[in-house]
Protein backbone atom coordinates (compact mmCIF):
# COMPACT_ATOMS: atom_id res chain seq x y z
CA UNK A 1 0.00 0.00 0.00
CA UNK A 2 1.17 3.42 -0.92
CA UNK A 3 2.04 5.77 1.95
CA UNK A 4 -0.13 8.83 2.34
CA UNK A 5 1.76 12.01 1.40
CA UNK A 6 0.63 14.79 3.71
CA UNK A 7 -0.99 17.63 1.75
CA UNK A 8 -0.21 21.32 2.30
CA UNK A 9 2.33 20.29 4.93
CA UNK A 10 4.51 23.43 4.76
CA UNK A 11 1.46 25.65 4.95
CA UNK A 12 0.02 23.75 7.92
CA UNK A 13 3.32 23.97 9.80
CA UNK A 14 3.58 27.66 9.04
CA UNK A 15 0.15 28.39 10.50
CA UNK A 16 0.30 26.03 13.47
CA UNK A 17 3.94 26.87 14.20
CA UNK A 18 4.58 23.89 16.52
CA UNK A 19 7.19 24.55 19.21
CA UNK A 20 8.82 22.38 21.89
CA UNK A 21 6.70 21.74 24.98
CA UNK A 22 3.44 22.47 23.15
CA UNK A 23 0.38 20.26 22.78
CA UNK A 24 -1.37 19.63 19.46
CA UNK A 25 -4.34 17.57 18.38
CA UNK A 26 -4.37 15.85 15.00
CA UNK A 27 -8.04 14.98 14.58
CA UNK A 28 -7.44 12.86 11.46
CA UNK A 29 -4.33 10.76 12.04
CA UNK A 30 -4.56 8.72 8.80
CA UNK A 31 -1.09 7.43 7.95
CA UNK A 32 0.43 9.94 10.36
CA UNK A 33 2.17 12.24 7.89
CA UNK A 34 1.11 15.52 9.47
CA UNK A 35 1.35 14.12 13.01
CA UNK A 36 4.95 13.02 12.58
CA UNK A 37 5.95 16.43 11.20
CA UNK A 38 4.34 18.12 14.21
CA UNK A 39 6.06 15.68 16.57
CA UNK A 40 9.40 16.49 14.98
CA UNK A 41 8.86 20.22 15.36
CA UNK A 42 7.77 19.91 18.99
CA UNK A 43 10.72 17.74 20.01
CA UNK A 44 11.91 16.92 22.61
CA UNK A 45 8.88 17.27 24.89
CA UNK A 46 5.85 18.40 22.88
CA UNK A 47 2.83 16.09 22.75
CA UNK A 48 0.30 15.12 20.13
CA UNK A 49 -3.13 13.63 20.67
CA UNK A 50 -4.15 11.87 17.47
CA UNK A 51 -7.68 10.77 16.62
CA UNK A 52 -9.00 8.57 13.82
CA UNK A 53 -12.17 6.52 13.50
CA UNK A 54 -10.56 3.91 11.29
CA UNK A 55 -8.92 1.06 13.20
CA UNK A 56 -6.69 0.10 10.25
CA UNK A 57 -5.29 3.64 10.00
CA UNK A 58 -4.61 3.67 13.73
CA UNK A 59 -2.75 0.37 13.68
CA UNK A 60 -0.56 1.43 10.83
CA UNK A 61 0.18 4.88 12.21
CA UNK A 62 1.04 3.41 15.62
CA UNK A 63 3.66 1.30 13.90
CA UNK A 64 5.01 4.13 11.74
CA UNK A 65 5.21 6.57 14.64
CA UNK A 66 6.53 4.22 17.36
CA UNK A 67 9.70 6.26 17.44
CA UNK A 68 7.94 9.13 19.22
CA UNK A 69 7.03 6.97 22.23
CA UNK A 70 4.74 8.52 24.81
CA UNK A 71 4.80 11.94 23.12
CA UNK A 72 2.07 10.57 20.86
CA UNK A 73 -1.29 9.42 22.17
CA UNK A 74 -3.67 7.72 19.75
CA UNK A 75 -7.41 7.38 20.29
CA UNK A 76 -10.02 5.69 18.12
CA UNK A 77 -12.95 8.09 18.01
CA UNK A 78 -15.03 10.25 15.74
CA UNK A 79 -13.59 13.75 15.71
CA UNK A 80 -17.04 15.13 16.49
CA UNK A 81 -16.30 13.98 20.06
CA UNK A 82 -13.05 15.95 20.26
CA UNK A 83 -14.06 17.82 23.42
CA UNK A 84 -14.66 14.61 25.38
CA UNK A 85 -11.51 12.93 24.07
CA UNK A 86 -9.37 16.02 24.74
CA UNK A 87 -10.84 16.32 28.25
CA UNK A 88 -10.06 12.70 29.09
CA UNK A 89 -6.48 12.96 27.81
CA UNK A 90 -5.54 16.34 29.26
CA UNK A 91 -5.60 18.19 25.94
CA UNK A 92 -8.12 20.93 26.73
CA UNK A 93 -6.44 24.24 25.93
CA UNK A 94 -4.32 22.66 23.17
CA UNK A 95 -2.02 24.99 21.22
CA UNK A 96 -3.43 23.94 17.89
CA UNK A 97 -5.74 21.49 16.16
CA UNK A 98 -5.51 20.06 12.66
CA UNK A 99 -8.11 18.18 10.64
CA UNK A 100 -7.30 16.84 7.17
CA UNK A 101 -10.69 15.44 6.35
CA UNK A 102 -11.83 12.99 3.82
CA UNK A 103 -10.58 9.66 2.79
CA UNK A 104 -7.01 8.39 2.98
CA UNK A 105 -5.39 6.70 -0.01
CA UNK A 106 -5.08 3.69 2.29
CA UNK A 107 -8.87 3.35 2.58
CA UNK A 108 -9.38 4.01 -1.10
CA UNK A 109 -6.85 1.35 -2.05
CA UNK A 110 -8.43 -1.31 0.17
CA UNK A 111 -10.96 -2.93 -2.20
CA UNK A 112 -12.72 -4.71 0.65
CA UNK A 113 -13.84 -1.43 2.23
CA UNK A 114 -15.90 -0.52 -0.82
CA UNK A 115 -14.84 3.12 -1.27
CA UNK A 116 -13.48 2.81 -4.78
CA UNK A 117 -15.30 2.53 -8.08
CA UNK A 118 -12.04 1.22 -9.53
CA UNK A 119 -11.91 -1.90 -7.35
CA UNK A 120 -14.49 -4.56 -6.77
CA UNK A 121 -15.52 -4.92 -3.15
CA UNK A 122 -18.45 -5.09 -0.72
CA UNK A 123 -20.75 -2.09 -0.60
CA UNK A 124 -19.45 -1.01 2.78
CA UNK A 125 -17.96 2.54 2.85
CA UNK A 126 -17.86 2.78 6.65
CA UNK A 127 -14.80 4.56 7.97
CA UNK A 128 -15.65 3.22 11.41
CA UNK A 129 -16.42 -0.47 11.08
CA UNK A 130 -18.27 -0.56 14.41
CA UNK A 131 -20.98 1.56 12.87
CA UNK A 132 -24.14 -0.15 11.59
CA UNK A 133 -25.12 1.78 8.48
CA UNK A 134 -23.34 0.64 5.31
CA UNK A 135 -23.62 1.63 1.64
CA UNK A 136 -25.28 -1.74 1.05
CA UNK A 137 -28.21 -0.75 3.24
CA UNK A 138 -28.56 2.60 1.50
CA UNK A 139 -28.58 1.31 -2.08
CA UNK A 140 -30.67 -1.79 -1.33
CA UNK A 141 -33.27 -0.48 1.14
CA UNK A 142 -33.69 3.31 0.85
CA UNK A 143 -36.50 4.72 -1.29
CA UNK A 144 -35.72 6.00 -4.76
CA UNK A 145 -36.38 9.62 -3.81
CA UNK A 146 -34.21 9.38 -0.75
CA UNK A 147 -31.33 8.03 -2.82
CA UNK A 148 -31.83 10.73 -5.44
CA UNK A 149 -31.70 13.42 -2.73
CA UNK A 150 -28.46 11.99 -1.33
CA UNK A 151 -26.83 11.96 -4.77
CA UNK A 152 -28.02 15.48 -5.51
CA UNK A 153 -27.27 17.10 -2.16
CA UNK A 154 -24.05 15.33 -1.23
CA UNK A 155 -22.64 14.53 -4.66
CA UNK A 156 -23.95 17.52 -6.62
CA UNK A 157 -24.95 14.89 -9.19
CA UNK A 158 -27.22 16.38 -11.81
CA UNK A 159 -28.50 13.02 -13.04
CA UNK A 160 -29.43 12.02 -9.49
CA UNK A 161 -33.01 10.96 -10.24
CA UNK A 162 -32.14 8.76 -13.21
CA UNK A 163 -29.25 7.16 -11.33
CA UNK A 164 -31.46 6.51 -8.30
CA UNK A 165 -34.01 4.83 -10.55
CA UNK A 166 -31.32 2.69 -12.15
CA UNK A 167 -30.01 1.67 -8.71
CA UNK A 168 -33.46 0.64 -7.51
CA UNK A 169 -34.02 -1.41 -10.70
CA UNK A 170 -30.68 -3.16 -10.30
CA UNK A 171 -31.50 -4.50 -6.81
CA UNK A 172 -30.13 -6.49 -5.16
CA UNK A 173 -26.72 -4.82 -5.62
CA UNK A 174 -23.94 -6.80 -4.03
CA UNK A 175 -20.65 -5.21 -4.98
CA UNK A 176 -19.12 -1.90 -5.99
CA UNK A 177 -19.08 -3.26 -9.54
CA UNK A 178 -22.89 -3.68 -9.45
CA UNK A 179 -23.17 -0.07 -8.34
CA UNK A 180 -20.79 1.19 -11.03
CA UNK A 181 -22.86 -0.67 -13.64
CA UNK A 182 -26.10 0.85 -12.38
CA UNK A 183 -24.56 4.33 -12.62
CA UNK A 184 -23.05 3.72 -16.04
CA UNK A 185 -26.41 2.62 -17.41
CA UNK A 186 -27.34 6.29 -17.03
CA UNK A 187 -24.01 8.05 -17.41
CA UNK A 188 -22.30 5.90 -20.02
CA UNK A 189 -18.83 4.38 -19.91
CA UNK A 190 -15.80 6.19 -18.48
CA UNK A 191 -14.22 8.60 -20.93
CA UNK A 192 -10.59 9.46 -21.18
CA UNK A 193 -9.75 12.78 -19.58
CA UNK A 194 -13.14 13.06 -17.80
CA UNK A 195 -13.88 12.22 -14.20
CA UNK A 196 -15.24 8.70 -13.79
CA UNK A 197 -19.03 8.64 -14.22
CA UNK A 198 -19.49 7.05 -10.77
CA UNK A 199 -17.34 9.60 -8.91
CA UNK A 200 -20.18 11.75 -7.60
CA UNK A 201 -22.39 8.82 -6.69
CA UNK A 202 -19.63 7.17 -4.67
CA UNK A 203 -18.74 10.44 -3.00
CA UNK A 204 -22.34 11.13 -2.03
CA UNK A 205 -22.90 7.66 -0.57
CA UNK A 206 -19.68 7.84 1.39
CA UNK A 207 -20.55 11.24 2.86
CA UNK A 208 -24.00 9.97 3.80
CA UNK A 209 -22.87 6.65 5.29
CA UNK A 210 -20.32 8.40 7.50
CA UNK A 211 -22.44 11.50 8.21
CA UNK A 212 -19.36 13.46 7.22
CA UNK A 213 -20.98 16.89 7.09
CA UNK A 214 -22.67 16.46 10.49
CA UNK A 215 -19.40 15.31 12.03
CA UNK A 216 -17.54 18.24 10.52
CA UNK A 217 -19.99 20.81 11.92
CA UNK A 218 -19.88 19.28 15.38
CA UNK A 219 -16.09 19.07 15.22
CA UNK A 220 -15.64 22.73 14.24
CA UNK A 221 -17.91 24.03 17.00
CA UNK A 222 -16.30 21.84 19.65
CA UNK A 223 -12.72 22.54 18.55
CA UNK A 224 -13.12 26.28 18.98
CA UNK A 225 -13.46 25.76 22.72
CA UNK A 226 -10.79 23.08 22.88
CA UNK A 227 -7.93 25.26 21.57
CA UNK A 228 -6.46 27.77 24.00
CA UNK A 229 -6.95 31.51 23.50
CA UNK A 230 -4.73 32.53 20.55
CA UNK A 231 -4.53 28.83 19.61
CA UNK A 232 -5.20 27.86 16.01
CA UNK A 233 -7.54 25.51 14.21
CA UNK A 234 -6.47 24.38 10.71
CA UNK A 235 -8.82 22.45 8.45
CA UNK A 236 -8.04 20.89 5.09
CA UNK A 237 -11.04 19.81 3.05
CA UNK A 238 -11.45 18.23 -0.35
CA UNK A 239 -14.87 19.21 -1.59
CA UNK A 240 -16.86 22.34 -1.97
CA UNK A 241 -19.58 21.24 0.45
CA UNK A 242 -17.07 20.75 3.23
CA UNK A 243 -15.15 23.88 2.41
CA UNK A 244 -18.37 25.88 2.52
CA UNK A 245 -19.12 24.56 6.00
CA UNK A 246 -15.62 25.44 7.21
CA UNK A 247 -15.78 28.91 5.71
CA UNK A 248 -19.17 29.67 7.23
CA UNK A 249 -18.33 28.27 10.66
CA UNK A 250 -15.11 30.27 10.78
CA UNK A 251 -16.98 33.45 9.87
CA UNK A 252 -19.64 32.92 12.52
CA UNK A 253 -17.73 31.11 15.26
CA UNK A 254 -19.29 29.89 18.51
CA UNK A 255 -16.29 31.38 20.35
CA UNK A 256 -14.67 34.73 19.54
CA UNK A 257 -11.85 34.48 17.03
CA UNK A 258 -10.69 35.47 13.57
CA UNK A 259 -9.96 33.89 10.23
CA UNK A 260 -6.27 33.92 9.30
CA UNK A 261 -6.76 32.73 5.72
CA UNK A 262 -8.67 35.56 4.06
CA UNK A 263 -8.14 33.70 0.84
CA UNK A 264 -8.35 29.93 0.96
CA UNK A 265 -4.92 28.25 0.76
CA UNK A 266 -4.33 25.72 -2.02
CA UNK A 267 -1.34 23.68 -3.14
CA UNK A 268 1.56 25.25 -5.03
CA UNK A 269 2.42 24.04 -8.54
CA UNK A 270 5.47 22.40 -7.06
CA UNK A 271 3.36 20.33 -4.63
CA UNK A 272 0.89 19.43 -7.39
CA UNK A 273 3.71 17.99 -9.45
CA UNK A 274 4.74 15.76 -6.56
CA UNK A 275 1.24 14.91 -5.33
CA UNK A 276 -1.76 15.23 -7.67
CA UNK A 277 -4.08 14.36 -4.75
CA UNK A 278 -3.43 17.86 -3.42
CA UNK A 279 -5.34 19.29 -6.39
CA UNK A 280 -8.63 19.81 -4.60
CA UNK A 281 -7.23 20.43 -1.09
CA UNK A 282 -8.29 23.66 0.58
CA UNK A 283 -6.85 24.93 3.84
CA UNK A 284 -8.54 27.42 6.14
CA UNK A 285 -7.19 28.53 9.50
CA UNK A 286 -8.97 30.19 12.43
CA UNK A 287 -7.43 31.69 15.55
CA UNK A 288 -9.19 31.93 18.88
CA UNK A 289 -9.27 35.40 20.41
C1 LIG B 1 -6.86 12.29 4.51
S1 LIG B 1 -6.65 11.19 5.83
C2 LIG B 1 -5.52 11.98 6.90
C3 LIG B 1 -4.09 11.88 6.47
C4 LIG B 1 -3.09 12.40 7.47
N1 LIG B 1 -3.19 13.83 7.65
C5 LIG B 1 -1.68 12.03 7.06
O1 LIG B 1 -0.85 12.93 6.88
O2 LIG B 1 -1.38 10.85 6.94
C6 LIG B 1 -8.15 11.36 6.69
C7 LIG B 1 -8.33 10.46 7.86
O3 LIG B 1 -9.38 11.00 8.64
C8 LIG B 1 -10.15 9.96 9.15
N2 LIG B 1 -11.47 10.53 9.41
C9 LIG B 1 -12.34 11.04 8.52
N3 LIG B 1 -13.45 11.48 9.13
C10 LIG B 1 -13.25 11.25 10.46
C11 LIG B 1 -14.05 11.49 11.63
N4 LIG B 1 -15.27 12.05 11.54
N5 LIG B 1 -13.53 11.16 12.82
C12 LIG B 1 -12.30 10.59 12.92
N6 LIG B 1 -11.52 10.32 11.86
C13 LIG B 1 -12.00 10.65 10.65
C14 LIG B 1 -10.12 8.89 8.09
O4 LIG B 1 -10.35 7.62 8.66
C15 LIG B 1 -8.71 9.04 7.51
O5 LIG B 1 -7.82 8.14 8.12
Coordinates of C-alpha atoms and ligand atoms in Angstrom, one line a residue:
X1 CA 0.0 0.0 0.0
X2 CA 1.2 3.4 -0.9
X3 CA 2.0 5.8 2.0
X4 CA -0.1 8.8 2.3
X5 CA 1.8 12.0 1.4
X6 CA 0.6 14.8 3.7
X7 CA -1.0 17.6 1.7
X8 CA -0.2 21.3 2.3
X9 CA 2.3 20.3 4.9
X10 CA 4.5 23.4 4.8
X11 CA 1.5 25.7 5.0
X12 CA 0.0 23.7 7.9
X13 CA 3.3 24.0 9.8
X14 CA 3.6 27.7 9.0
X15 CA 0.1 28.4 10.5
X16 CA 0.3 26.0 13.5
X17 CA 3.9 26.9 14.2
X18 CA 4.6 23.9 16.5
X19 CA 7.2 24.5 19.2
X20 CA 8.8 22.4 21.9
X21 CA 6.7 21.7 25.0
X22 CA 3.4 22.5 23.1
X23 CA 0.4 20.3 22.8
X24 CA -1.4 19.6 19.5
X25 CA -4.3 17.6 18.4
X26 CA -4.4 15.9 15.0
X27 CA -8.0 15.0 14.6
X28 CA -7.4 12.9 11.5
X29 CA -4.3 10.8 12.0
X30 CA -4.6 8.7 8.8
X31 CA -1.1 7.4 8.0
X32 CA 0.4 9.9 10.4
X33 CA 2.2 12.2 7.9
X34 CA 1.1 15.5 9.5
X35 CA 1.4 14.1 13.0
X36 CA 5.0 13.0 12.6
X37 CA 6.0 16.4 11.2
X38 CA 4.3 18.1 14.2
X39 CA 6.1 15.7 16.6
X40 CA 9.4 16.5 15.0
X41 CA 8.9 20.2 15.4
X42 CA 7.8 19.9 19.0
X43 CA 10.7 17.7 20.0
X44 CA 11.9 16.9 22.6
X45 CA 8.9 17.3 24.9
X46 CA 5.8 18.4 22.9
X47 CA 2.8 16.1 22.7
X48 CA 0.3 15.1 20.1
X49 CA -3.1 13.6 20.7
X50 CA -4.2 11.9 17.5
X51 CA -7.7 10.8 16.6
X52 CA -9.0 8.6 13.8
X53 CA -12.2 6.5 13.5
X54 CA -10.6 3.9 11.3
X55 CA -8.9 1.1 13.2
X56 CA -6.7 0.1 10.3
X57 CA -5.3 3.6 10.0
X58 CA -4.6 3.7 13.7
X59 CA -2.8 0.4 13.7
X60 CA -0.6 1.4 10.8
X61 CA 0.2 4.9 12.2
X62 CA 1.0 3.4 15.6
X63 CA 3.7 1.3 13.9
X64 CA 5.0 4.1 11.7
X65 CA 5.2 6.6 14.6
X66 CA 6.5 4.2 17.4
X67 CA 9.7 6.3 17.4
X68 CA 7.9 9.1 19.2
X69 CA 7.0 7.0 22.2
X70 CA 4.7 8.5 24.8
X71 CA 4.8 11.9 23.1
X72 CA 2.1 10.6 20.9
X73 CA -1.3 9.4 22.2
X74 CA -3.7 7.7 19.7
X75 CA -7.4 7.4 20.3
X76 CA -10.0 5.7 18.1
X77 CA -12.9 8.1 18.0
X78 CA -15.0 10.2 15.7
X79 CA -13.6 13.7 15.7
X80 CA -17.0 15.1 16.5
X81 CA -16.3 14.0 20.1
X82 CA -13.0 15.9 20.3
X83 CA -14.1 17.8 23.4
X84 CA -14.7 14.6 25.4
X85 CA -11.5 12.9 24.1
X86 CA -9.4 16.0 24.7
X87 CA -10.8 16.3 28.2
X88 CA -10.1 12.7 29.1
X89 CA -6.5 13.0 27.8
X90 CA -5.5 16.3 29.3
X91 CA -5.6 18.2 25.9
X92 CA -8.1 20.9 26.7
X93 CA -6.4 24.2 25.9
X94 CA -4.3 22.7 23.2
X95 CA -2.0 25.0 21.2
X96 CA -3.4 23.9 17.9
X97 CA -5.7 21.5 16.2
X98 CA -5.5 20.1 12.7
X99 CA -8.1 18.2 10.6
X100 CA -7.3 16.8 7.2
X101 CA -10.7 15.4 6.4
X102 CA -11.8 13.0 3.8
X103 CA -10.6 9.7 2.8
X104 CA -7.0 8.4 3.0
X105 CA -5.4 6.7 0.0
X106 CA -5.1 3.7 2.3
X107 CA -8.9 3.4 2.6
X108 CA -9.4 4.0 -1.1
X109 CA -6.9 1.3 -2.1
X110 CA -8.4 -1.3 0.2
X111 CA -11.0 -2.9 -2.2
X112 CA -12.7 -4.7 0.7
X113 CA -13.8 -1.4 2.2
X114 CA -15.9 -0.5 -0.8
X115 CA -14.8 3.1 -1.3
X116 CA -13.5 2.8 -4.8
X117 CA -15.3 2.5 -8.1
X118 CA -12.0 1.2 -9.5
X119 CA -11.9 -1.9 -7.3
X120 CA -14.5 -4.6 -6.8
X121 CA -15.5 -4.9 -3.2
X122 CA -18.4 -5.1 -0.7
X123 CA -20.8 -2.1 -0.6
X124 CA -19.4 -1.0 2.8
X125 CA -18.0 2.5 2.8
X126 CA -17.9 2.8 6.6
X127 CA -14.8 4.6 8.0
X128 CA -15.7 3.2 11.4
X129 CA -16.4 -0.5 11.1
X130 CA -18.3 -0.6 14.4
X131 CA -21.0 1.6 12.9
X132 CA -24.1 -0.2 11.6
X133 CA -25.1 1.8 8.5
X134 CA -23.3 0.6 5.3
X135 CA -23.6 1.6 1.6
X136 CA -25.3 -1.7 1.0
X137 CA -28.2 -0.8 3.2
X138 CA -28.6 2.6 1.5
X139 CA -28.6 1.3 -2.1
X140 CA -30.7 -1.8 -1.3
X141 CA -33.3 -0.5 1.1
X142 CA -33.7 3.3 0.8
X143 CA -36.5 4.7 -1.3
X144 CA -35.7 6.0 -4.8
X145 CA -36.4 9.6 -3.8
X146 CA -34.2 9.4 -0.7
X147 CA -31.3 8.0 -2.8
X148 CA -31.8 10.7 -5.4
X149 CA -31.7 13.4 -2.7
X150 CA -28.5 12.0 -1.3
X151 CA -26.8 12.0 -4.8
X152 CA -28.0 15.5 -5.5
X153 CA -27.3 17.1 -2.2
X154 CA -24.0 15.3 -1.2
X155 CA -22.6 14.5 -4.7
X156 CA -24.0 17.5 -6.6
X157 CA -24.9 14.9 -9.2
X158 CA -27.2 16.4 -11.8
X159 CA -28.5 13.0 -13.0
X160 CA -29.4 12.0 -9.5
X161 CA -33.0 11.0 -10.2
X162 CA -32.1 8.8 -13.2
X163 CA -29.2 7.2 -11.3
X164 CA -31.5 6.5 -8.3
X165 CA -34.0 4.8 -10.5
X166 CA -31.3 2.7 -12.2
X167 CA -30.0 1.7 -8.7
X168 CA -33.5 0.6 -7.5
X169 CA -34.0 -1.4 -10.7
X170 CA -30.7 -3.2 -10.3
X171 CA -31.5 -4.5 -6.8
X172 CA -30.1 -6.5 -5.2
X173 CA -26.7 -4.8 -5.6
X174 CA -23.9 -6.8 -4.0
X175 CA -20.6 -5.2 -5.0
X176 CA -19.1 -1.9 -6.0
X177 CA -19.1 -3.3 -9.5
X178 CA -22.9 -3.7 -9.5
X179 CA -23.2 -0.1 -8.3
X180 CA -20.8 1.2 -11.0
X181 CA -22.9 -0.7 -13.6
X182 CA -26.1 0.8 -12.4
X183 CA -24.6 4.3 -12.6
X184 CA -23.1 3.7 -16.0
X185 CA -26.4 2.6 -17.4
X186 CA -27.3 6.3 -17.0
X187 CA -24.0 8.1 -17.4
X188 CA -22.3 5.9 -20.0
X189 CA -18.8 4.4 -19.9
X190 CA -15.8 6.2 -18.5
X191 CA -14.2 8.6 -20.9
X192 CA -10.6 9.5 -21.2
X193 CA -9.7 12.8 -19.6
X194 CA -13.1 13.1 -17.8
X195 CA -13.9 12.2 -14.2
X196 CA -15.2 8.7 -13.8
X197 CA -19.0 8.6 -14.2
X198 CA -19.5 7.1 -10.8
X199 CA -17.3 9.6 -8.9
X200 CA -20.2 11.8 -7.6
X201 CA -22.4 8.8 -6.7
X202 CA -19.6 7.2 -4.7
X203 CA -18.7 10.4 -3.0
X204 CA -22.3 11.1 -2.0
X205 CA -22.9 7.7 -0.6
X206 CA -19.7 7.8 1.4
X207 CA -20.5 11.2 2.9
X208 CA -24.0 10.0 3.8
X209 CA -22.9 6.7 5.3
X210 CA -20.3 8.4 7.5
X211 CA -22.4 11.5 8.2
X212 CA -19.4 13.5 7.2
X213 CA -21.0 16.9 7.1
X214 CA -22.7 16.5 10.5
X215 CA -19.4 15.3 12.0
X216 CA -17.5 18.2 10.5
X217 CA -20.0 20.8 11.9
X218 CA -19.9 19.3 15.4
X219 CA -16.1 19.1 15.2
X220 CA -15.6 22.7 14.2
X221 CA -17.9 24.0 17.0
X222 CA -16.3 21.8 19.7
X223 CA -12.7 22.5 18.6
X224 CA -13.1 26.3 19.0
X225 CA -13.5 25.8 22.7
X226 CA -10.8 23.1 22.9
X227 CA -7.9 25.3 21.6
X228 CA -6.5 27.8 24.0
X229 CA -6.9 31.5 23.5
X230 CA -4.7 32.5 20.6
X231 CA -4.5 28.8 19.6
X232 CA -5.2 27.9 16.0
X233 CA -7.5 25.5 14.2
X234 CA -6.5 24.4 10.7
X235 CA -8.8 22.4 8.5
X236 CA -8.0 20.9 5.1
X237 CA -11.0 19.8 3.1
X238 CA -11.5 18.2 -0.3
X239 CA -14.9 19.2 -1.6
X240 CA -16.9 22.3 -2.0
X241 CA -19.6 21.2 0.4
X242 CA -17.1 20.7 3.2
X243 CA -15.1 23.9 2.4
X244 CA -18.4 25.9 2.5
X245 CA -19.1 24.6 6.0
X246 CA -15.6 25.4 7.2
X247 CA -15.8 28.9 5.7
X248 CA -19.2 29.7 7.2
X249 CA -18.3 28.3 10.7
X250 CA -15.1 30.3 10.8
X251 CA -17.0 33.4 9.9
X252 CA -19.6 32.9 12.5
X253 CA -17.7 31.1 15.3
X254 CA -19.3 29.9 18.5
X255 CA -16.3 31.4 20.4
X256 CA -14.7 34.7 19.5
X257 CA -11.8 34.5 17.0
X258 CA -10.7 35.5 13.6
X259 CA -10.0 33.9 10.2
X260 CA -6.3 33.9 9.3
X261 CA -6.8 32.7 5.7
X262 CA -8.7 35.6 4.1
X263 CA -8.1 33.7 0.8
X264 CA -8.3 29.9 1.0
X265 CA -4.9 28.3 0.8
X266 CA -4.3 25.7 -2.0
X267 CA -1.3 23.7 -3.1
X268 CA 1.6 25.2 -5.0
X269 CA 2.4 24.0 -8.5
X270 CA 5.5 22.4 -7.1
X271 CA 3.4 20.3 -4.6
X272 CA 0.9 19.4 -7.4
X273 CA 3.7 18.0 -9.4
X274 CA 4.7 15.8 -6.6
X275 CA 1.2 14.9 -5.3
X276 CA -1.8 15.2 -7.7
X277 CA -4.1 14.4 -4.8
X278 CA -3.4 17.9 -3.4
X279 CA -5.3 19.3 -6.4
X280 CA -8.6 19.8 -4.6
X281 CA -7.2 20.4 -1.1
X282 CA -8.3 23.7 0.6
X283 CA -6.8 24.9 3.8
X284 CA -8.5 27.4 6.1
X285 CA -7.2 28.5 9.5
X286 CA -9.0 30.2 12.4
X287 CA -7.4 31.7 15.6
X288 CA -9.2 31.9 18.9
X289 CA -9.3 35.4 20.4
Ligands
LIG1 C1 -6.9 12.3 4.5 S1 -6.7 11.2 5.8 C2 -5.5 12.0 6.9 C3 -4.1 11.9 6.5 C4 -3.1 12.4 7.5 N1 -3.2 13.8 7.7 C5 -1.7 12.0 7.1 O1 -0.8 12.9 6.9 O2 -1.4 10.8 6.9 C6 -8.2 11.4 6.7 C7 -8.3 10.5 7.9 O3 -9.4 11.0 8.6 C8 -10.2 10.0 9.1 N2 -11.5 10.5 9.4 C9 -12.3 11.0 8.5 N3 -13.4 11.5 9.1 C10 -13.3 11.2 10.5 C11 -14.0 11.5 11.6 N4 -15.3 12.0 11.5 N5 -13.5 11.2 12.8 C12 -12.3 10.6 12.9 N6 -11.5 10.3 11.9 C13 -12.0 10.6 10.6 C14 -10.1 8.9 8.1 O4 -10.3 7.6 8.7 C15 -8.7 9.0 7.5 O5 -7.8 8.1 8.1

